[in-house]
Coordinates of N, CA and C in Angstrom, one line a residue:
X1 N -19.4 14.1 -25.8 CA -20.8 14.0 -25.6 C -21.4 15.0 -24.9
X2 N -22.5 15.4 -25.3 CA -23.3 16.6 -24.8 C -24.0 16.0 -23.5
X3 N -24.3 17.0 -22.5 CA -24.9 16.5 -21.4 C -26.0 17.5 -21.0
X4 N -27.1 17.1 -20.6 CA -28.3 17.9 -20.3 C -28.9 17.5 -19.0
X5 N -29.2 18.5 -18.2 CA -29.9 18.0 -16.8 C -31.4 18.2 -17.1
X6 N -32.2 17.5 -17.0 CA -33.7 17.4 -17.3 C -34.4 18.4 -16.5
X7 N -33.9 18.9 -15.3 CA -34.3 19.7 -14.2 C -34.3 21.1 -14.4
X8 N -33.3 21.4 -15.6 CA -32.8 22.6 -16.2 C -33.5 22.9 -17.5
X9 N -34.1 21.8 -17.8 CA -34.5 21.9 -19.3 C -36.2 22.1 -19.4
X10 N -36.6 22.5 -20.3 CA -38.2 22.7 -20.1 C -38.9 21.4 -20.6
X11 N -40.0 21.3 -20.5 CA -40.8 20.2 -20.7 C -40.7 19.7 -22.2
X12 N -40.7 20.9 -23.1 CA -40.7 20.7 -24.4 C -39.4 20.2 -24.8
X13 N -38.3 20.7 -24.2 CA -36.9 20.2 -24.3 C -36.7 18.7 -24.1
X14 N -37.2 18.5 -23.0 CA -37.0 17.0 -22.5 C -38.0 16.1 -23.5
X15 N -38.9 16.5 -23.9 CA -39.9 15.7 -24.8 C -39.1 15.4 -26.0
X16 N -38.5 16.5 -26.7 CA -37.9 16.3 -27.8 C -36.6 15.2 -27.8
X17 N -36.1 15.2 -26.6 CA -34.9 14.3 -26.3 C -35.4 13.1 -26.1
X18 N -36.6 12.7 -25.5 CA -37.2 11.3 -25.4 C -37.5 10.7 -26.7
X19 N -38.3 11.5 -27.4 CA -39.2 10.7 -28.4 C -38.2 10.7 -29.8
X20 N -37.0 11.5 -29.6 CA -36.1 11.4 -30.8 C -35.0 10.4 -30.6
X21 N -35.0 9.7 -29.2 CA -33.9 8.9 -28.8 C -34.5 7.5 -28.8
X22 N -35.8 7.3 -28.1 CA -36.6 6.0 -28.1 C -37.3 5.9 -29.2
X23 N -36.7 5.4 -30.3 CA -37.4 5.0 -31.4 C -36.8 3.7 -31.9
X24 N -37.5 2.8 -32.7 CA -38.9 3.1 -33.1 C -39.9 2.8 -31.8
X25 N -41.0 3.5 -31.7 CA -41.8 3.3 -30.6 C -43.3 2.7 -31.4
X26 N -43.8 1.4 -30.9 CA -44.7 1.0 -31.6 C -46.2 1.9 -31.1
X27 N -47.3 1.8 -31.9 CA -48.3 2.8 -31.8 C -49.7 1.7 -31.5
X28 N -50.1 2.2 -30.4 CA -51.5 1.6 -29.9 C -52.7 2.5 -30.4
X29 N -53.6 2.0 -31.2 CA -54.9 2.8 -31.4 C -55.8 2.2 -30.3
X30 N -56.3 3.2 -29.4 CA -57.2 2.7 -28.2 C -58.4 3.2 -28.4
X31 N -59.6 2.3 -28.2 CA -61.1 2.6 -28.2 C -61.4 2.7 -26.8
X32 N -62.2 3.6 -26.4 CA -62.7 3.4 -25.0 C -64.2 4.0 -25.0
X33 N -64.9 3.8 -24.1 CA -66.2 4.2 -24.0 C -66.7 5.3 -22.9
X34 N -67.2 6.1 -23.4 CA -67.5 7.3 -22.5 C -68.9 7.2 -21.8
X35 N -69.1 7.8 -20.8 CA -70.5 7.7 -20.1 C -71.6 7.9 -21.0
X36 N -71.6 8.7 -21.8 CA -72.7 8.8 -22.6 C -72.9 8.1 -23.8
X37 N -72.1 7.0 -23.9 CA -72.1 5.8 -25.0 C -71.2 6.3 -26.1
X38 N -70.5 7.5 -26.3 CA -69.6 7.9 -27.5 C -68.3 7.1 -27.4
X39 N -67.8 6.5 -28.6 CA -66.8 5.7 -28.7 C -65.7 6.7 -28.9
X40 N -64.6 6.6 -28.0 CA -63.5 7.6 -28.2 C -62.3 6.5 -28.8
X41 N -61.6 7.0 -29.7 CA -60.4 6.5 -30.4 C -59.2 7.3 -30.4
X42 N -58.1 6.9 -30.2 CA -56.8 7.9 -30.1 C -55.6 6.9 -30.2
X43 N -54.7 7.3 -30.9 CA -53.3 6.6 -31.1 C -52.3 7.2 -30.0
X44 N -51.6 6.3 -29.5 CA -50.5 6.6 -28.4 C -49.3 5.8 -28.8
X45 N -48.1 6.1 -28.7 CA -46.8 5.6 -28.9 C -46.0 5.5 -27.8
X46 N -46.5 6.0 -26.5 CA -46.0 5.6 -25.3 C -46.6 4.4 -24.7
X47 N -46.2 3.1 -25.4 CA -47.0 2.1 -25.4 C -46.2 0.8 -25.4
X48 N -46.3 0.0 -24.5 CA -45.4 -1.4 -24.7 C -45.9 -2.6 -23.9
X49 N -45.1 -3.6 -24.0 CA -45.5 -5.0 -23.2 C -45.0 -4.8 -21.7
X50 N -45.9 -5.3 -20.9 CA -45.5 -5.3 -19.4 C -45.2 -6.8 -19.1
X51 N -46.1 -7.6 -19.5 CA -46.0 -9.1 -18.9 C -46.6 -9.9 -19.9
X52 N -46.4 -11.3 -20.1 CA -46.8 -12.2 -21.0 C -47.6 -13.3 -20.0
X53 N -47.4 -13.2 -18.7 CA -47.9 -14.2 -17.8 C -48.2 -13.3 -16.5
X54 N -49.5 -12.8 -16.4 CA -50.5 -12.7 -17.4 C -50.3 -11.6 -18.5
X55 N -50.8 -11.6 -19.6 CA -50.5 -10.8 -20.8 C -51.1 -9.5 -20.2
X56 N -50.0 -8.5 -20.4 CA -50.4 -7.2 -19.8 C -49.5 -6.2 -20.8
X57 N -50.3 -4.8 -21.0 CA -49.7 -4.0 -21.7 C -49.7 -2.5 -21.1
X58 N -48.9 -1.7 -21.4 CA -48.8 -0.4 -20.7 C -49.2 1.0 -21.7
X59 N -49.8 1.9 -21.2 CA -50.1 3.0 -21.9 C -49.6 4.1 -21.1
X60 N -48.8 5.0 -21.6 CA -48.5 6.4 -20.8 C -49.5 7.6 -21.6
X61 N -50.4 8.0 -20.9 CA -51.3 9.1 -21.5 C -51.0 10.2 -20.9
X62 N -50.2 11.3 -21.7 CA -49.7 12.7 -21.0 C -51.2 13.4 -20.7
X63 N -51.4 14.2 -19.7 CA -52.6 15.2 -19.5 C -52.1 16.3 -20.2
X64 N -53.3 17.1 -20.4 CA -53.3 18.4 -21.0 C -53.7 19.4 -19.9
X65 N -52.6 20.2 -19.9 CA -52.9 21.3 -18.8 C -53.5 20.8 -17.5
X66 N -52.9 19.6 -17.0 CA -53.2 19.0 -15.9 C -54.5 18.1 -15.9
X67 N -55.2 18.1 -16.9 CA -56.5 17.3 -17.1 C -56.3 16.2 -17.9
X68 N -57.0 15.0 -17.2 CA -56.8 13.6 -18.1 C -57.5 13.8 -19.5
X69 N -57.0 13.1 -20.4 CA -57.5 13.1 -21.8 C -58.7 12.2 -21.6
X70 N -59.4 12.2 -22.7 CA -60.8 11.5 -22.7 C -60.4 10.0 -22.6
X71 N -59.5 9.4 -23.3 CA -59.2 8.0 -23.1 C -58.9 7.6 -21.7
X72 N -58.1 8.4 -20.9 CA -57.5 8.0 -19.6 C -58.9 8.0 -18.8
X73 N -59.6 9.2 -18.9 CA -60.9 9.3 -18.1 C -61.9 8.0 -18.3
X74 N -62.2 7.7 -19.7 CA -63.0 6.7 -20.0 C -62.5 5.4 -19.4
X75 N -61.1 5.3 -19.5 CA -60.7 3.8 -18.9 C -60.8 3.8 -17.5
X76 N -60.7 4.8 -16.9 CA -60.8 4.8 -15.4 C -62.3 4.7 -15.2
X77 N -63.1 5.2 -15.7 CA -64.6 5.1 -15.3 C -65.0 3.8 -15.8
X78 N -64.6 3.2 -16.7 CA -65.2 1.9 -17.2 C -64.3 0.5 -16.8
X79 N -63.2 0.9 -16.6 CA -62.1 -0.2 -16.4 C -62.0 -1.2 -17.6
X80 N -62.2 -0.6 -18.6 CA -61.6 -1.5 -19.8 C -61.4 -0.6 -21.1
X81 N -60.9 -1.2 -22.1 CA -60.5 -0.6 -23.4 C -60.2 -1.6 -24.3
X82 N -59.9 -1.2 -25.6 CA -59.3 -2.1 -26.6 C -58.2 -1.4 -27.1
X83 N -57.2 -2.2 -27.4 CA -55.7 -1.8 -28.1 C -55.7 -2.4 -29.3
X84 N -55.5 -1.8 -30.4 CA -55.1 -2.0 -31.7 C -53.7 -1.9 -32.3
X85 N -53.1 -2.7 -32.9 CA -51.9 -2.4 -33.5 C -52.0 -1.7 -34.9
X86 N -51.2 -0.7 -34.9 CA -51.5 0.3 -36.2 C -50.4 -0.3 -37.2
X87 N -51.1 -0.4 -38.6 CA -50.1 -1.1 -39.4 C -50.1 -0.1 -40.7
X88 N -49.5 -0.7 -41.7 CA -49.4 0.2 -43.0 C -50.8 0.4 -43.7
X89 N -51.7 -0.6 -43.6 CA -52.9 -0.3 -44.1 C -53.8 0.6 -43.4
X90 N -53.7 0.7 -42.1 CA -54.6 1.5 -41.4 C -54.3 2.9 -40.6
X91 N -52.9 3.0 -41.1 CA -52.1 4.2 -40.4 C -52.8 5.6 -40.7
X92 N -53.1 5.8 -42.0 CA -53.7 6.9 -42.6 C -55.1 7.4 -41.9
X93 N -56.0 6.4 -41.7 CA -57.3 6.6 -41.1 C -57.0 6.7 -39.4
X94 N -56.1 6.1 -38.7 CA -55.8 6.2 -37.4 C -55.1 7.6 -37.3
X95 N -54.4 8.1 -38.0 CA -53.7 9.4 -37.9 C -55.0 10.4 -37.8
X96 N -56.1 10.4 -38.4 CA -57.2 11.3 -38.4 C -57.8 11.4 -37.2
X97 N -57.7 10.3 -36.3 CA -58.2 10.1 -34.9 C -57.6 11.1 -34.0
X98 N -56.1 11.7 -34.3 CA -55.4 12.2 -33.5 C -56.1 13.8 -33.3
X99 N -57.1 14.1 -34.0 CA -57.7 15.4 -33.9 C -58.1 15.5 -32.5
X100 N -58.3 16.8 -32.2 CA -59.0 17.3 -30.8 C -60.2 17.5 -31.1
X101 N -61.1 16.8 -30.4 CA -62.6 16.8 -30.6 C -63.3 16.8 -29.1
X102 N -64.6 17.5 -28.9 CA -65.1 17.5 -27.8 C -65.5 15.9 -27.3
X103 N -65.6 15.6 -26.1 CA -65.8 14.4 -25.5 C -67.0 13.7 -26.1
X104 N -68.1 14.4 -26.5 CA -69.2 13.8 -26.9 C -69.2 13.7 -28.5
X105 N -68.1 13.7 -29.1 CA -67.9 13.5 -30.5 C -66.9 12.4 -30.7
X106 N -67.2 11.4 -31.6 CA -66.4 10.2 -31.9 C -65.4 10.4 -33.1
X107 N -64.2 10.1 -32.6 CA -63.1 10.1 -33.8 C -63.1 9.1 -34.8
X108 N -63.9 7.9 -34.1 CA -63.9 6.9 -35.1 C -64.9 7.0 -36.4
X109 N -66.1 7.9 -36.0 CA -66.9 8.2 -37.0 C -66.2 9.2 -38.0
X110 N -65.4 10.1 -37.5 CA -64.6 11.0 -38.2 C -63.7 10.4 -39.1
X111 N -63.2 9.3 -38.8 CA -62.0 8.7 -39.5 C -62.5 7.8 -40.6
X112 N -63.7 7.5 -40.4 CA -64.6 6.5 -41.3 C -64.1 5.0 -40.9
X113 N -63.8 4.7 -39.6 CA -63.6 3.5 -39.2 C -64.9 2.5 -39.0
X114 N -64.6 1.3 -38.7 CA -65.8 0.6 -38.7 C -65.8 -0.2 -37.2
X115 N -66.9 -0.1 -36.6 CA -66.8 -0.6 -35.4 C -66.9 -2.3 -35.3
X116 N -66.2 -3.0 -34.3 CA -66.4 -4.2 -34.1 C -66.5 -4.7 -32.8
X117 N -67.4 -5.5 -32.4 CA -68.0 -5.9 -31.1 C -66.9 -6.8 -30.5
X118 N -66.8 -6.5 -29.3 CA -65.9 -7.3 -28.4 C -66.5 -8.5 -27.8
X119 N -65.6 -9.5 -27.3 CA -66.1 -10.8 -27.0 C -66.4 -10.7 -25.4
X120 N -65.5 -10.3 -24.7 CA -65.6 -10.1 -23.2 C -65.9 -9.0 -22.6
X121 N -65.5 -7.8 -23.1 CA -65.8 -6.5 -22.7 C -66.8 -5.6 -23.5
X122 N -67.4 -4.5 -22.9 CA -68.5 -3.9 -23.4 C -68.0 -2.8 -24.6
X123 N -66.7 -2.4 -24.5 CA -66.2 -1.5 -25.4 C -65.7 -2.1 -26.7
X124 N -66.3 -1.6 -27.8 CA -66.1 -2.3 -29.1 C -64.6 -1.9 -29.5
X125 N -64.0 -2.5 -30.6 CA -62.8 -2.1 -31.1 C -63.1 -1.6 -32.7
X126 N -62.2 -1.9 -33.6 CA -62.4 -1.4 -34.9 C -62.0 -2.7 -35.9
X127 N -62.7 -2.7 -36.9 CA -62.3 -4.0 -37.8 C -61.1 -3.7 -38.8
X128 N -60.8 -2.5 -38.8 CA -59.6 -2.2 -39.5 C -58.2 -2.7 -39.2
X129 N -58.2 -3.0 -38.1 CA -56.9 -3.6 -37.4 C -56.7 -5.2 -37.5
X130 N -55.6 -5.6 -37.8 CA -55.4 -7.0 -38.0 C -55.1 -7.5 -36.6
X131 N -54.9 -6.7 -35.5 CA -54.5 -7.2 -34.0 C -55.3 -6.2 -33.1
X132 N -56.1 -6.8 -32.2 CA -56.8 -5.9 -31.3 C -56.8 -7.0 -30.1
X133 N -56.7 -6.1 -28.9 CA -56.6 -6.8 -27.4 C -57.8 -5.9 -27.0
X134 N -58.7 -7.0 -26.2 CA -59.5 -6.5 -25.2 C -58.9 -6.5 -23.7
X135 N -59.0 -5.4 -23.2 CA -58.2 -5.2 -21.9 C -59.1 -4.7 -20.8
X136 N -58.7 -5.2 -19.6 CA -59.4 -4.4 -18.4 C -58.2 -3.9 -17.8
X137 N -58.8 -2.8 -17.1 CA -57.8 -2.0 -16.2 C -57.2 -2.8 -14.9
X138 N -56.0 -3.0 -14.9 CA -55.2 -3.5 -13.8 C -55.1 -2.5 -12.9
X139 N -54.2 -1.5 -13.3 CA -53.7 -0.3 -12.5 C -53.5 0.9 -13.2
X140 N -53.9 2.0 -12.5 CA -53.5 3.5 -13.1 C -52.7 4.2 -12.3
X141 N -51.5 4.4 -12.5 CA -50.5 5.2 -11.8 C -50.4 6.6 -12.3
X142 N -50.4 7.7 -11.5 CA -50.3 9.2 -11.6 C -49.0 9.5 -11.5
X143 N -48.3 10.1 -12.5 CA -46.8 10.2 -12.6 C -46.8 11.9 -12.4
X144 N -45.9 12.4 -11.9 CA -45.8 13.8 -11.7 C -44.2 14.2 -11.1
X145 N -44.1 15.5 -11.1 CA -42.8 16.0 -10.5 C -43.0 16.5 -9.0
X146 N -44.1 15.9 -8.5 CA -44.1 16.3 -7.1 C -44.9 17.5 -6.7
X147 N -45.2 18.4 -7.9 CA -46.1 19.6 -7.8 C -47.3 19.4 -8.5
X148 N -47.3 18.6 -9.7 CA -48.6 18.4 -10.6 C -48.5 17.0 -11.2
X149 N -49.6 16.5 -11.7 CA -49.6 15.1 -12.2 C -49.5 15.6 -13.9
X150 N -48.5 15.0 -14.5 CA -48.4 15.1 -16.0 C -48.7 13.8 -16.7
X151 N -48.9 12.7 -16.1 CA -49.0 11.6 -16.9 C -50.0 10.6 -16.1
X152 N -50.9 9.7 -16.8 CA -51.3 8.6 -16.3 C -51.1 7.5 -17.1
X153 N -50.1 6.6 -16.1 CA -49.7 5.4 -16.5 C -50.6 4.3 -16.3
X154 N -51.1 3.7 -17.3 CA -52.3 2.7 -17.5 C -51.5 1.4 -17.8
X155 N -51.9 0.4 -16.6 CA -51.6 -1.0 -17.0 C -52.7 -1.8 -17.3
X156 N -52.9 -2.4 -18.3 CA -54.1 -3.2 -18.8 C -53.7 -4.6 -19.0
X157 N -54.7 -5.4 -18.5 CA -54.5 -7.0 -18.6 C -55.3 -7.4 -19.9
X158 N -54.8 -8.0 -20.8 CA -55.3 -8.5 -21.9 C -56.3 -9.8 -21.8
X159 N -57.6 -9.6 -22.0 CA -58.7 -10.8 -21.8 C -59.1 -11.4 -22.9
X160 N -58.8 -11.1 -24.1 CA -59.3 -11.7 -25.3 C -58.4 -10.9 -26.4
X161 N -57.8 -12.1 -27.2 CA -57.0 -11.6 -28.5 C -57.7 -11.8 -29.7
X162 N -57.7 -10.8 -30.5 CA -58.3 -11.0 -31.9 C -57.1 -10.7 -32.9
X163 N -56.8 -12.0 -33.6 CA -55.8 -11.8 -34.6 C -56.3 -12.2 -36.0
X164 N -56.0 -11.4 -37.1 CA -56.7 -11.8 -38.3 C -55.6 -13.2 -38.9
X165 N -56.4 -13.8 -39.4 CA -55.9 -15.2 -40.0 C -54.8 -14.9 -40.9
X166 N -54.7 -13.8 -41.6 CA -53.6 -13.4 -42.7 C -52.2 -13.5 -42.0
X167 N -52.1 -13.1 -40.8 CA -51.0 -12.7 -40.3 C -50.5 -14.1 -39.1
X168 N -51.4 -15.0 -39.1 CA -51.1 -16.0 -37.9 C -50.6 -17.3 -38.7
X169 N -49.4 -17.7 -38.3 CA -48.7 -18.9 -38.7 C -48.1 -19.6 -37.6
X170 N -48.7 -20.9 -37.7 CA -48.1 -21.9 -36.6 C -47.8 -21.2 -35.1
X171 N -49.0 -20.8 -34.8 CA -49.0 -20.2 -33.4 C -48.2 -19.0 -33.4
X172 N -47.8 -18.2 -34.2 CA -46.9 -17.1 -34.3 C -47.5 -15.9 -35.1
X173 N -47.1 -14.7 -35.0 CA -47.5 -13.6 -35.7 C -46.5 -13.2 -36.7
X174 N -46.8 -13.2 -38.0 CA -46.0 -13.0 -38.9 C -45.7 -11.6 -39.2
X175 N -44.4 -10.9 -38.8 CA -44.2 -9.6 -38.8 C -44.4 -8.8 -40.2
X176 N -44.1 -9.7 -41.1 CA -44.2 -9.1 -42.7 C -45.6 -9.0 -43.0
X177 N -46.6 -9.7 -42.9 CA -48.0 -9.6 -43.4 C -48.7 -8.7 -42.3
X178 N -48.3 -8.6 -41.0 CA -48.8 -7.6 -40.0 C -48.4 -6.3 -40.6
X179 N -47.2 -5.9 -40.9 CA -46.9 -4.7 -41.5 C -47.0 -3.5 -40.5
X180 N -46.6 -3.8 -39.2 CA -46.9 -2.8 -38.2 C -45.8 -1.8 -38.5
X181 N -46.5 -0.3 -38.1 CA -45.8 0.9 -38.4 C -45.5 1.4 -36.8
X182 N -44.1 2.2 -36.8 CA -43.9 2.9 -35.6 C -43.5 4.2 -35.5
X183 N -43.8 4.9 -34.3 CA -43.4 6.1 -34.6 C -42.1 6.9 -34.2
X184 N -41.6 7.7 -34.9 CA -40.4 8.5 -34.7 C -40.8 9.7 -34.0
X185 N -39.9 10.9 -34.2 CA -40.1 12.2 -33.6 C -40.8 13.0 -34.9
X186 N -41.6 13.9 -34.4 CA -42.2 15.0 -35.3 C -43.4 14.1 -36.1
X187 N -43.5 14.3 -37.3 CA -44.5 13.6 -38.2 C -44.1 12.5 -38.8
X188 N -42.9 12.0 -38.5 CA -42.4 10.8 -39.1 C -42.7 9.6 -38.5
X189 N -42.9 8.4 -39.4 CA -43.2 7.1 -39.2 C -42.1 6.2 -39.9
X190 N -42.0 5.1 -39.3 CA -41.2 3.9 -40.0 C -42.0 2.5 -40.2
X191 N -41.7 2.0 -41.2 CA -42.0 0.5 -41.5 C -41.0 -0.2 -41.0
X192 N -41.1 -1.6 -41.0 CA -40.1 -2.5 -40.5 C -39.3 -2.6 -41.6
X193 N -38.0 -2.5 -41.6 CA -37.1 -2.5 -42.7 C -36.2 -3.8 -42.8
X194 N -34.9 -3.8 -42.9 CA -34.0 -4.7 -42.7 C -34.1 -5.6 -41.4
X195 N -34.3 -6.9 -41.3 CA -34.4 -7.7 -40.2 C -33.1 -8.6 -40.1
X196 N -32.4 -8.6 -39.1 CA -31.4 -9.5 -38.7 C -31.4 -10.4 -37.4
X197 N -31.0 -11.6 -37.3 CA -30.9 -12.4 -36.2 C -29.5 -12.3 -35.6
X198 N -29.6 -12.5 -34.1 CA -28.6 -12.8 -33.4 C -28.9 -13.7 -32.3
X199 N -28.1 -15.0 -32.2 CA -28.4 -15.9 -31.4 C -28.0 -15.5 -29.9
X200 N -28.9 -15.7 -28.9 CA -28.5 -15.4 -27.7 C -27.7 -16.4 -27.1
X201 N -26.6 -15.9 -26.2 CA -25.7 -17.0 -25.5 C -26.4 -17.8 -24.5
X202 N -25.9 -19.1 -24.5 CA -26.6 -20.1 -23.7 C -25.8 -20.4 -22.4

């Protein structure tokens, strides 16, 4: 088995090992509101569940040259954001939002996405997602190597759920009708393929 010391590897080398190994990764499309009212939208695959009681999610947003990305900055300033689950029907448009734009230009508009008002918070979501979570900022943790900060780890509390009727059955989400997609390495994505069950020991 090969052995690597991350301290002796470059950031890019470590990145490739992490994203190539930790797969598949769910994709969060996040909308946030800038000070000037611009609606920012961006996809993130460093995303997961933190807790169900209360419901919380995590987003790890990498900095660029030490600077916070628009999404992280907006979340810190507004203390709120909306998370959407990326699926087979919206992934093409969501991919367009990964483009690098000035802070005063909206990725939502560029991708041709449709805004949807939120119930609890002021930041809108998009109609093209079957699942969206209105979130408030619970905590933001700056992560680095002791010399510089490379990542903003955001913990968000879900304050309202929006679930499309087509995927909701008997209090559960139908994974087949949701059709969530996940991120692999490079430009590769994955759909949910073969599903199998294993009973947990009692």
